[in-house]
Amino acid sequence: MLDVGKWPVFALLPPEELRLIRQACVFGSAANEALYVTVNDEVFALGTNCSGCLGLGDMQSTIESRRIDVLCGKKIVSLSYGTGPHVVIATAEGEVYAWGHNGYSQLGNGTTNHGLTPALVSTNLINKRVTEVACGSHHTIALTTEGEVYAWGYNNSGQVGSGSTANQPTPRRVSSCLQNKVVVNIACGQLCSMAVLDNGETYGWGYNCNGQLGLGNNGNQQTPCRIAALQGVNIVQVACGYAHTLALTDEGFVYAWGANSYGQLGTGNKSNQALPTLINMDKERMVEVAACHTSHTSAAKTQSGQVLMWGQCRGQAVPYPHITHFSSTDDVFACFATPAVTWRLLTVDGDDYLTVAQSLKREFDSPEISDLKFLVDGKCIHVHKALLKIRCEHFRALLNETDEEAIEIHQFSYLVYRAFLEYLYTDTINLPPEDAIGLLDLATYYRETRLKRLCQETIKRGISEENAITLLSAAVKYEARDASDSG
């Protein structure tokens, strides 16, 4: 499950719907548009539907989520949006779909009519597989598996990289000095584009009046230019804010350049920088940089999982990287960016850092690295001896005396015993009140005082006229005076 609790636009969704969300995106001028994908690969949208950007086939706003049928089952791997807004996605099959605002041909379909439903972007991309898309305010760039970049849409500053400032109505390969190069990462500011090559070189093109291309000057560029100042530095990721750029090196350093009126470069002052400047990160190694073309906020994540933020944070200018308590850079944008929109597609990621508690919970009753199993009512429960010894005195004594790999249990039911073992992994109990009585019996037997208290609370909460007699007699039997007093 993806936790979208920090994004207010999802606040009205019922809990059973929230539990199904696997990917999400929040966008729009007031963070008032949202798209999400469920575990069943269904795609839903909600919000004000400005310029038809929800892809629902109309321009009606919707406070309840509606399904985008044409995208269901498509497996989205990359998503970006502009300020129109227009939305562009790449699917696992390498196809590109676009919809929403199209005043500058940013949907790549050769027209300037808004697109109310997702449409395949096919010109020049038919035999290409696109892996990543990025949008500026009104232009789009796409990266293929072969490392080629295609661009289309608004081109007033050369951000399409075609060598002119004429808008580009359909996808066009960005060539000139990228001709025989392999690009591995792309990003867009409002009016500029950036690309990182497989050899660590970085190229930029488009608007440059704030120095956001990192070239040491303020002239716009109509074709890609290599950032010569980073010669010998291996860049692995770039992120673009409204008019500033962040770059991460293979050694975990962060460089920044461009606009700095909110301290978004993290240099400690508010002077623009037309050349890449190394940010002081207190010797911490960084593994990710984050920025979004809609805001002047910057964030980064350290190797140890700490998240830093700087720049415009809820209207304040924060000129130095500031340590937060967040666990992901996404949270910085949810809580401190203006507008509070996602800087990338939010995704439940298998590589996500898990806390100790989350890791243990995940391993409960999983045979993969288990070294002990309990057999109860003919069913198996897989556990780990070390954890049981750490968590329970009874098991510490029992397991020190035996090296059995399977232990049979007769005096408790499968349901109750499994709940007990799960409690040792999670610190919570997951049982209806009537079964909690059996667990209370077990807690008494094993002298697990905290577990006893949890069972009593569960039983108390579950008392109703129908089951009061059953629960009461059980409570009396197990001397749970607290529960009988509350009857």
PDB file of N, CA and C in Angstrom, residues 434-476:
ATOM      1  N   GLU A 434     -14.103 -12.438  20.504  1.00  0.00           N
ATOM      2  CA  GLU A 434     -14.341 -13.790  21.033  1.00  0.00           C
ATOM      3  C   GLU A 434     -13.097 -14.682  20.952  1.00  0.00           C
ATOM      4  N   ASP A 435     -12.256 -14.456  19.924  1.00  0.00           N
ATOM      5  CA  ASP A 435     -11.022 -15.246  19.833  1.00  0.00           C
ATOM      6  C   ASP A 435      -9.939 -14.663  20.737  1.00  0.00           C
ATOM      7  N   ALA A 436     -10.068 -13.366  21.048  1.00  0.00           N
ATOM      8  CA  ALA A 436      -9.100 -12.728  21.943  1.00  0.00           C
ATOM      9  C   ALA A 436      -9.153 -13.378  23.328  1.00  0.00           C
ATOM     10  N   ILE A 437     -10.312 -14.005  23.641  1.00  0.00           N
ATOM     11  CA  ILE A 437     -10.437 -14.693  24.933  1.00  0.00           C
ATOM     12  C   ILE A 437      -9.473 -15.875  24.991  1.00  0.00           C
ATOM     13  N   GLY A 438      -9.406 -16.629  23.880  1.00  0.00           N
ATOM     14  CA  GLY A 438      -8.461 -17.743  23.811  1.00  0.00           C
ATOM     15  C   GLY A 438      -7.027 -17.259  23.922  1.00  0.00           C
ATOM     16  N   LEU A 439      -6.753 -16.097  23.310  1.00  0.00           N
ATOM     17  CA  LEU A 439      -5.406 -15.535  23.349  1.00  0.00           C
ATOM     18  C   LEU A 439      -5.083 -15.034  24.764  1.00  0.00           C
ATOM     19  N   LEU A 440      -6.123 -14.554  25.451  1.00  0.00           N
ATOM     20  CA  LEU A 440      -5.955 -14.114  26.840  1.00  0.00           C
ATOM     21  C   LEU A 440      -5.516 -15.299  27.707  1.00  0.00           C
ATOM     22  N   ASP A 441      -6.126 -16.442  27.447  1.00  0.00           N
ATOM     23  CA  ASP A 441      -5.775 -17.678  28.143  1.00  0.00           C
ATOM     24  C   ASP A 441      -4.289 -17.987  27.930  1.00  0.00           C
ATOM     25  N   LEU A 442      -3.866 -17.888  26.658  1.00  0.00           N
ATOM     26  CA  LEU A 442      -2.470 -18.166  26.312  1.00  0.00           C
ATOM     27  C   LEU A 442      -1.528 -17.164  26.986  1.00  0.00           C
ATOM     28  N   ALA A 443      -1.917 -15.867  26.954  1.00  0.00           N
ATOM     29  CA  ALA A 443      -1.078 -14.819  27.547  1.00  0.00           C
ATOM     30  C   ALA A 443      -0.889 -15.078  29.044  1.00  0.00           C
ATOM     31  N   THR A 444      -1.962 -15.541  29.685  1.00  0.00           N
ATOM     32  CA  THR A 444      -1.888 -15.865  31.120  1.00  0.00           C
ATOM     33  C   THR A 444      -0.927 -17.035  31.326  1.00  0.00           C
ATOM     34  N   TYR A 445      -1.070 -18.048  30.480  1.00  0.00           N
ATOM     35  CA  TYR A 445      -0.269 -19.269  30.564  1.00  0.00           C
ATOM     36  C   TYR A 445       1.221 -18.956  30.387  1.00  0.00           C
ATOM     37  N   TYR A 446       1.537 -18.061  29.415  1.00  0.00           N
ATOM     38  CA  TYR A 446       2.938 -17.738  29.129  1.00  0.00           C
ATOM     39  C   TYR A 446       3.435 -16.522  29.923  1.00  0.00           C
ATOM     40  N   ARG A 447       2.586 -15.987  30.817  1.00  0.00           N
ATOM     41  CA  ARG A 447       2.929 -14.813  31.626  1.00  0.00           C
ATOM     42  C   ARG A 447       3.343 -13.602  30.767  1.00  0.00           C
ATOM     43  N   GLU A 448       2.586 -13.372  29.719  1.00  0.00           N
ATOM     44  CA  GLU A 448       2.861 -12.225  28.838  1.00  0.00           C
ATOM     45  C   GLU A 448       1.933 -11.080  29.250  1.00  0.00           C
ATOM     46  N   THR A 449       2.389 -10.250  30.193  1.00  0.00           N
ATOM     47  CA  THR A 449       1.517  -9.233  30.790  1.00  0.00           C
ATOM     48  C   THR A 449       0.981  -8.229  29.778  1.00  0.00           C
ATOM     49  N   ARG A 450       1.848  -7.737  28.880  1.00  0.00           N
ATOM     50  CA  ARG A 450       1.388  -6.721  27.916  1.00  0.00           C
ATOM     51  C   ARG A 450       0.352  -7.311  26.967  1.00  0.00           C
ATOM     52  N   LEU A 451       0.602  -8.539  26.537  1.00  0.00           N
ATOM     53  CA  LEU A 451      -0.333  -9.204  25.633  1.00  0.00           C
ATOM     54  C   LEU A 451      -1.681  -9.379  26.331  1.00  0.00           C
ATOM     55  N   LYS A 452      -1.632  -9.715  27.621  1.00  0.00           N
ATOM     56  CA  LYS A 452      -2.847  -9.880  28.412  1.00  0.00           C
ATOM     57  C   LYS A 452      -3.672  -8.591  28.373  1.00  0.00           C
ATOM     58  N   ARG A 453      -2.951  -7.471  28.590  1.00  0.00           N
ATOM     59  CA  ARG A 453      -3.639  -6.170  28.599  1.00  0.00           C
ATOM     60  C   ARG A 453      -4.264  -5.856  27.239  1.00  0.00           C
ATOM     61  N   LEU A 454      -3.543  -6.147  26.170  1.00  0.00           N
ATOM     62  CA  LEU A 454      -4.080  -5.916  24.811  1.00  0.00           C
ATOM     63  C   LEU A 454      -5.338  -6.739  24.581  1.00  0.00           C
ATOM     64  N   CYS A 455      -5.323  -8.000  25.038  1.00  0.00           N
ATOM     65  CA  CYS A 455      -6.491  -8.875  24.871  1.00  0.00           C
ATOM     66  C   CYS A 455      -7.677  -8.311  25.637  1.00  0.00           C
ATOM     67  N   GLN A 456      -7.416  -7.851  26.866  1.00  0.00           N
ATOM     68  CA  GLN A 456      -8.502  -7.302  27.676  1.00  0.00           C
ATOM     69  C   GLN A 456      -9.123  -6.082  26.997  1.00  0.00           C
ATOM     70  N   GLU A 457      -8.261  -5.229  26.409  1.00  0.00           N
ATOM     71  CA  GLU A 457      -8.782  -4.041  25.713  1.00  0.00           C
ATOM     72  C   GLU A 457      -9.632  -4.449  24.522  1.00  0.00           C
ATOM     73  N   THR A 458      -9.153  -5.460  23.765  1.00  0.00           N
ATOM     74  CA  THR A 458      -9.892  -5.927  22.591  1.00  0.00           C
ATOM     75  C   THR A 458     -11.256  -6.477  23.007  1.00  0.00           C
ATOM     76  N   ILE A 459     -11.265  -7.238  24.092  1.00  0.00           N
ATOM     77  CA  ILE A 459     -12.519  -7.836  24.566  1.00  0.00           C
ATOM     78  C   ILE A 459     -13.475  -6.732  25.024  1.00  0.00           C
ATOM     79  N   LYS A 460     -12.948  -5.767  25.780  1.00  0.00           N
ATOM     80  CA  LYS A 460     -13.779  -4.650  26.241  1.00  0.00           C
ATOM     81  C   LYS A 460     -14.446  -3.950  25.070  1.00  0.00           C
ATOM     82  N   ARG A 461     -13.614  -3.630  24.048  1.00  0.00           N
ATOM     83  CA  ARG A 461     -14.144  -2.890  22.896  1.00  0.00           C
ATOM     84  C   ARG A 461     -15.225  -3.680  22.184  1.00  0.00           C
ATOM     85  N   GLY A 462     -15.164  -5.021  22.298  1.00  0.00           N
ATOM     86  CA  GLY A 462     -16.095  -5.849  21.522  1.00  0.00           C
ATOM     87  C   GLY A 462     -17.347  -6.250  22.265  1.00  0.00           C
ATOM     88  N   ILE A 463     -17.506  -5.798  23.508  1.00  0.00           N
ATOM     89  CA  ILE A 463     -18.684  -6.238  24.276  1.00  0.00           C
ATOM     90  C   ILE A 463     -19.965  -5.651  23.691  1.00  0.00           C
ATOM     91  N   SER A 464     -20.915  -6.527  23.405  1.00  0.00           N
ATOM     92  CA  SER A 464     -22.236  -6.082  22.948  1.00  0.00           C
ATOM     93  C   SER A 464     -23.266  -6.966  23.644  1.00  0.00           C
ATOM     94  N   GLU A 465     -24.552  -6.620  23.510  1.00  0.00           N
ATOM     95  CA  GLU A 465     -25.586  -7.424  24.190  1.00  0.00           C
ATOM     96  C   GLU A 465     -25.538  -8.882  23.774  1.00  0.00           C
ATOM     97  N   GLU A 466     -25.310  -9.112  22.470  1.00  0.00           N
ATOM     98  CA  GLU A 466     -25.363 -10.490  21.955  1.00  0.00           C
ATOM     99  C   GLU A 466     -24.287 -11.384  22.565  1.00  0.00           C
ATOM    100  N   ASN A 467     -23.068 -10.834  22.709  1.00  0.00           N
ATOM    101  CA  ASN A 467     -21.983 -11.715  23.144  1.00  0.00           C
ATOM    102  C   ASN A 467     -21.547 -11.464  24.582  1.00  0.00           C
ATOM    103  N   ALA A 468     -22.265 -10.586  25.292  1.00  0.00           N
ATOM    104  CA  ALA A 468     -21.831 -10.224  26.653  1.00  0.00           C
ATOM    105  C   ALA A 468     -21.695 -11.435  27.564  1.00  0.00           C
ATOM    106  N   ILE A 469     -22.667 -12.360  27.475  1.00  0.00           N
ATOM    107  CA  ILE A 469     -22.648 -13.528  28.376  1.00  0.00           C
ATOM    108  C   ILE A 469     -21.401 -14.384  28.106  1.00  0.00           C
ATOM    109  N   THR A 470     -21.160 -14.673  26.807  1.00  0.00           N
ATOM    110  CA  THR A 470     -19.978 -15.481  26.436  1.00  0.00           C
ATOM    111  C   THR A 470     -18.702 -14.817  26.932  1.00  0.00           C
ATOM    112  N   LEU A 471     -18.576 -13.514  26.624  1.00  0.00           N
ATOM    113  CA  LEU A 471     -17.352 -12.804  26.982  1.00  0.00           C
ATOM    114  C   LEU A 471     -17.191 -12.713  28.494  1.00  0.00           C
ATOM    115  N   LEU A 472     -18.313 -12.472  29.193  1.00  0.00           N
ATOM    116  CA  LEU A 472     -18.256 -12.316  30.633  1.00  0.00           C
ATOM    117  C   LEU A 472     -17.807 -13.599  31.319  1.00  0.00           C
ATOM    118  N   SER A 473     -18.387 -14.719  30.884  1.00  0.00           N
ATOM    119  CA  SER A 473     -18.004 -15.986  31.515  1.00  0.00           C
ATOM    120  C   SER A 473     -16.530 -16.269  31.270  1.00  0.00           C
ATOM    121  N   ALA A 474     -16.053 -15.918  30.068  1.00  0.00           N
ATOM    122  CA  ALA A 474     -14.634 -16.112  29.766  1.00  0.00           C
ATOM    123  C   ALA A 474     -13.791 -15.201  30.638  1.00  0.00           C
ATOM    124  N   ALA A 475     -14.244 -13.970  30.786  1.00  0.00           N
ATOM    125  CA  ALA A 475     -13.494 -13.009  31.579  1.00  0.00           C
ATOM    126  C   ALA A 475     -13.378 -13.475  33.029  1.00  0.00           C
ATOM    127  N   VAL A 476     -14.480 -14.016  33.542  1.00  0.00           N
ATOM    128  CA  VAL A 476     -14.473 -14.525  34.918  1.00  0.00           C
ATOM    129  C   VAL A 476     -13.488 -15.685  35.026  1.00  0.00           C
TER     130      VAL A 476
END
